[in-house]
XYZ file of C-alpha atoms in Angstrom:
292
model
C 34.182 -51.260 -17.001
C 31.577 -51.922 -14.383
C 28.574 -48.602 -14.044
C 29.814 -46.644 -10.877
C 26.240 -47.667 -9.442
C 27.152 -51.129 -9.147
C 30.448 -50.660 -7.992
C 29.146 -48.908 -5.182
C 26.297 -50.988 -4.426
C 28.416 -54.510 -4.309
C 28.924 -55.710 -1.140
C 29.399 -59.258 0.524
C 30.103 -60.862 3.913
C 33.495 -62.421 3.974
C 33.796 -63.728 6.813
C 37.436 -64.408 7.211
C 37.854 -60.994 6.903
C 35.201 -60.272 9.303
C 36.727 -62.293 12.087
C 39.871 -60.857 10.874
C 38.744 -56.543 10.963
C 37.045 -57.325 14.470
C 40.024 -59.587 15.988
C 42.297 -56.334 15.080
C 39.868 -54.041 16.391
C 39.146 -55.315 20.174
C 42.791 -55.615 20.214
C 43.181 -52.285 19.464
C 40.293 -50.838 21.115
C 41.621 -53.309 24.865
C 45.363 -51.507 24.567
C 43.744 -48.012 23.827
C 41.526 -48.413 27.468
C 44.597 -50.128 29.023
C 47.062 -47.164 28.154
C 44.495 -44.957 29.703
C 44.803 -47.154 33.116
C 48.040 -46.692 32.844
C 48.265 -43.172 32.563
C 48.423 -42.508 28.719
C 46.192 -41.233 26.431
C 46.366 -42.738 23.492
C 46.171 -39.919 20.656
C 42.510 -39.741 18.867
C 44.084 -39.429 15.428
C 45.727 -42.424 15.817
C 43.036 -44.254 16.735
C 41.085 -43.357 14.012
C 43.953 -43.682 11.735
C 43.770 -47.333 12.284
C 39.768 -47.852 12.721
C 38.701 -45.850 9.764
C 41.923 -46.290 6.761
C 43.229 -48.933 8.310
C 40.781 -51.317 9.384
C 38.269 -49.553 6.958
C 39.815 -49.749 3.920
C 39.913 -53.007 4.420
C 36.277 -53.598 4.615
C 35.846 -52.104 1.125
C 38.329 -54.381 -0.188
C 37.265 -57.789 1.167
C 33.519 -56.786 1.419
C 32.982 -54.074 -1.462
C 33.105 -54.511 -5.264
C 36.999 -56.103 -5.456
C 35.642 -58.764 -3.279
C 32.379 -59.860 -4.470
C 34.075 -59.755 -8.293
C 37.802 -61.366 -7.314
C 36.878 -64.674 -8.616
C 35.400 -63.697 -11.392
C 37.805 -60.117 -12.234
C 41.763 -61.008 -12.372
C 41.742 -57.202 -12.340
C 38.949 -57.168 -9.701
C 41.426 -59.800 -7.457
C 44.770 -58.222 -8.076
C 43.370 -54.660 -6.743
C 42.434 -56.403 -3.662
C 45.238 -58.237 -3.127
C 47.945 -55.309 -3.930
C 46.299 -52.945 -1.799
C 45.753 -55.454 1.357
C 49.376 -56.286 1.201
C 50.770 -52.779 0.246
C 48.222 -49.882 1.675
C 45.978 -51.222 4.210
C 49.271 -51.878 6.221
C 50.670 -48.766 5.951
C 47.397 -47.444 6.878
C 46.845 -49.267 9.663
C 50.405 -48.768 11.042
C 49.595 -44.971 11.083
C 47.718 -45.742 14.430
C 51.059 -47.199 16.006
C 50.036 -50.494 17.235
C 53.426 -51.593 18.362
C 54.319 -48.509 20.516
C 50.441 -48.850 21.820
C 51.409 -52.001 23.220
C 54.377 -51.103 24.783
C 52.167 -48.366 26.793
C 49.205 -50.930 27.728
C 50.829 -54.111 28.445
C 52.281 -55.116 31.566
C 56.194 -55.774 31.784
C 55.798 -59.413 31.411
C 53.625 -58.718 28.335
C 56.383 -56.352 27.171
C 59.074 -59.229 27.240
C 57.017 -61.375 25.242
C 56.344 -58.770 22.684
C 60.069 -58.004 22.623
C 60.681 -61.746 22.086
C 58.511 -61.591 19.347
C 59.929 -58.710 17.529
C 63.062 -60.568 17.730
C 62.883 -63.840 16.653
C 64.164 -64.442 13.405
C 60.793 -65.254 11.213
C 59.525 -62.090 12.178
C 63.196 -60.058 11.632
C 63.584 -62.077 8.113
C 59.775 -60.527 7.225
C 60.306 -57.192 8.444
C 63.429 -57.006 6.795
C 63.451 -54.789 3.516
C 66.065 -56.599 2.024
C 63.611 -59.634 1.860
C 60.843 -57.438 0.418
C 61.370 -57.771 -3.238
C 62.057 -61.304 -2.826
C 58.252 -61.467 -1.446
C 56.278 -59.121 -3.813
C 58.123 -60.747 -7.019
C 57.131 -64.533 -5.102
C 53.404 -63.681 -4.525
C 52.961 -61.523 -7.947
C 54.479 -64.449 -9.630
C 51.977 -67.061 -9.519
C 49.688 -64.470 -11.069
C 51.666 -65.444 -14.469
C 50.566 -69.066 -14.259
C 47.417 -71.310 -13.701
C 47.771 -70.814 -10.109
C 46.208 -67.444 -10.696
C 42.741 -68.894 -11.120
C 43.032 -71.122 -7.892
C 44.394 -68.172 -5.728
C 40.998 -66.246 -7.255
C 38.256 -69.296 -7.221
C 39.222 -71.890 -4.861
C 37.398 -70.488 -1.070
C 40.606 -72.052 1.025
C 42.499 -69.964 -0.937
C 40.981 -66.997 -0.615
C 40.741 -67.405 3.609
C 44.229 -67.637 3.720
C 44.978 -64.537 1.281
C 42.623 -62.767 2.793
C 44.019 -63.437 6.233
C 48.084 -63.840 5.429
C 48.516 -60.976 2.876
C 47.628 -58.020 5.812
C 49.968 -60.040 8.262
C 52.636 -60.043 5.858
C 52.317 -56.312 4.517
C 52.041 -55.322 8.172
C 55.324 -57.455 9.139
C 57.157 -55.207 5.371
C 55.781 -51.826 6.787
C 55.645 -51.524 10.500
C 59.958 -51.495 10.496
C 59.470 -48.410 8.523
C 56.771 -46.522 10.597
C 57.744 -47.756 14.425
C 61.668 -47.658 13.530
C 62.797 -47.576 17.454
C 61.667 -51.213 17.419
C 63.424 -52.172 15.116
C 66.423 -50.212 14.992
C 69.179 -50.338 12.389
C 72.462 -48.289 11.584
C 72.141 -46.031 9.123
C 74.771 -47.905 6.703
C 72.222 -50.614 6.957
C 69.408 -48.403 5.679
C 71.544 -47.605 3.043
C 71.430 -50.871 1.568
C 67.887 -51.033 2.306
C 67.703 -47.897 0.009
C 69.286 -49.571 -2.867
C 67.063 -52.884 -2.224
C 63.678 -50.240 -2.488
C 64.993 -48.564 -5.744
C 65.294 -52.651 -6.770
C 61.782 -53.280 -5.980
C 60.592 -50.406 -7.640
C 61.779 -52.619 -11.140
C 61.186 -56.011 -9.717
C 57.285 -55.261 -8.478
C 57.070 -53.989 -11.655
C 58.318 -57.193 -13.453
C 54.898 -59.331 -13.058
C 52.341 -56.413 -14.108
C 54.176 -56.038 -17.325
C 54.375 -59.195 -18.144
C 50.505 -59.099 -17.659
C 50.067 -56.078 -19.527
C 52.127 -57.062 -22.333
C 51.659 -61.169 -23.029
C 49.082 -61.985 -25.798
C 47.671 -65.038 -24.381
C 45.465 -66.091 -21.289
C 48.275 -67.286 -19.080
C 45.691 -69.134 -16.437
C 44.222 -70.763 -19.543
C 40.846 -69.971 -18.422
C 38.496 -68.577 -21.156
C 34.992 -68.311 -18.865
C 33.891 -67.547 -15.697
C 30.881 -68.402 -13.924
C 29.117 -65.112 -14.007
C 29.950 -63.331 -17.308
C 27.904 -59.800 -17.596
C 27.824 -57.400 -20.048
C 30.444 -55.349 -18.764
C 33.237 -58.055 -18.433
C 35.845 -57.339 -20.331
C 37.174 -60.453 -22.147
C 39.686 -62.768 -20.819
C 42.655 -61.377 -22.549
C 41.541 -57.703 -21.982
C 40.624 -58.623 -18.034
C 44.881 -60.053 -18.035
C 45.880 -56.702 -19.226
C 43.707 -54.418 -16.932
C 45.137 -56.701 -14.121
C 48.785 -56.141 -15.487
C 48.226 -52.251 -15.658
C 46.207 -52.040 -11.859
C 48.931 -54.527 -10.498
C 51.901 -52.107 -12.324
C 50.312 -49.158 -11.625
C 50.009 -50.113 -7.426
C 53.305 -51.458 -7.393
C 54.950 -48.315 -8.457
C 53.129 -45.565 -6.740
C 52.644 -47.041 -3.012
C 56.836 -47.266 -3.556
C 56.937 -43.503 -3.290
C 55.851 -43.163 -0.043
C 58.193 -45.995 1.627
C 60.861 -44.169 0.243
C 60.075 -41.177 2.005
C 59.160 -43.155 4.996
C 62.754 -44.489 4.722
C 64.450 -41.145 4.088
C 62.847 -40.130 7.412
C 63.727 -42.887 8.909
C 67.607 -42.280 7.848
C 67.743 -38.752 9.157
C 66.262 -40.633 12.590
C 69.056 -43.020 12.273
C 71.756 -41.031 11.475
C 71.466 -38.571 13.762
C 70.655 -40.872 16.770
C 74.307 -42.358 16.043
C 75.847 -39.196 15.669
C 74.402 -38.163 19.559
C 75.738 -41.430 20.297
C 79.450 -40.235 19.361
C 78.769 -36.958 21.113
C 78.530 -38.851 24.673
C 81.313 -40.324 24.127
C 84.502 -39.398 26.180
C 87.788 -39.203 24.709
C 88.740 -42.764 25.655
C 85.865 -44.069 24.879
C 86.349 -42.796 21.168
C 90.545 -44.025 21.285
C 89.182 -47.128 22.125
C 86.431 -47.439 19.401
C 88.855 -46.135 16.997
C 91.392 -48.814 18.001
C 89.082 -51.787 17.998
C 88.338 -50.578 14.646
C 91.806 -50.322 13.186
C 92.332 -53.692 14.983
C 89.804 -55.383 13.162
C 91.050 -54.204 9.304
């Protein structure tokens, strides 16, 4: 393993990630002064929330250690790209950026955001039914020679760097800003059992890494081999245990999320029912009958 020194003093410019962070940030930083026009003020913890863990964490992981050593480290890489697409969005969703649009933006602005939210590429992504589907997809390639190219090739890493955040952002904001993206509580449900899948199907890929006794991108050297690199074989199996290891604890806290979100759900649906008159309920009962 790499001295702690180094680790700490390893730092790079990427600059998709750059343009990325500060992109994110004015955004953030225009709808926090335009709430405030408009009469809101936007909550300081949130705001930092997003800035420091969200947009922060981020920094160390494209900038720090994981991303001056992902070509080189398949252990180094998968860290990076497990966290951006499984913390750094929950962390930045902590500072509500959905909801702080809805207070800055201008009704116009708020139809187009409500188009956006419902048109179906961004419901199929935001959809945790599609979520192991995605992980088990991206952690794939890891288990062939497209591993290297995702790590090595530049183009590769620009669009990583700049899809995987979009995508983890588009898996957790349903869970954190639920009232946009509202769903009965039977459908949760099922999006229960489809979590409790994914805690077994993220899994899947890491093992396979942990446990396979050959180099499975077929590449025996890199271009900057120190004394501390592990071997190839040995890096493989430190990436199958950090990829393993990620998968299965950030899975603890979306299913909390979720069983938060269900008591949200459920009772929302049962104040429904309680404003309903008499007839109103006769009817709903009879369309239902009618229809099995």
């Amino acid at each position: 393993m790499p001295p702690l020194e180094l680790v700490l003093s390893a730092w790079r410019i990427d600059w998709a990630a750059l343009a990325m962070i500060t992109a994110l940030g004015v955004l953030y930083g225009l709808g926090i002064k335009a709430a405030a026009k408009n009469g809101h003020q936007w909550p300081l913890w949130r705001g930092i929330a997003f800035y420091l863990l969200g947009l922060g964490s981020m920094v160390v992981l494209t900038c720090g250690f994981t991303g001056v050593y992902s070509a080189d480290l398949r252990w180094a890489f998968t860290i990076k790209v497990a966290l951006l697409l499984f913390v750094v969005p929950l962390l930045m969703g902590l500072g509500r950026p959905i909801t702080l649009a809805r207070v800055a933006l201008p009704p116009d602005g708020i139809d187009v955001l409500n188009k956006v939210l419902a048109h179906r590429v961004v419901r199929f992504f935001s959809n945790s039914l599609a979520a192991p589907l995605l992980g088990l997809a991206l952690f794939s390639t890891f288990l062939t020679p497209a591993f290297y190219t995702l790590r090595a090739d530049p183009l590769a890493e620009t669009l990583l760097t700049i899809a995987i955040p979009l995508l983890g952002l588009l898996m957790a904001l349903p869970i954190i800003e639920e009232a946009d993206f509202q769903r009965s509580s039977v459908y949760i449900t099922l999006e229960f059992v489809f979590v409790f899948i994914e805690l077994l199907v993220d899994a899947v890929p890491g093992i396979l890494l942990r446990l396979n006794g050959q180099v499975l991108d077929h590449v025996m050297s890199t271009q900057a081999m120190l004394g501390w690199f592990p071997d190839p074989l040995r890096d493989q199996q430190l990436a199958g245990d950090a990829l393993w290891f990620v998968c299965e604890i950030v899975d603890l806290p979306l299913i909390i999320l979720m069983f938060i979100r269900f008591s949200r759900s459920d009772k929302r649906e049962a104040r429904g029912f309680d404003e309903l008159t008499d007839a109103e309920l006769d009817e709903l009962n009879a369309q239902h009958l009618h229809r099995h």
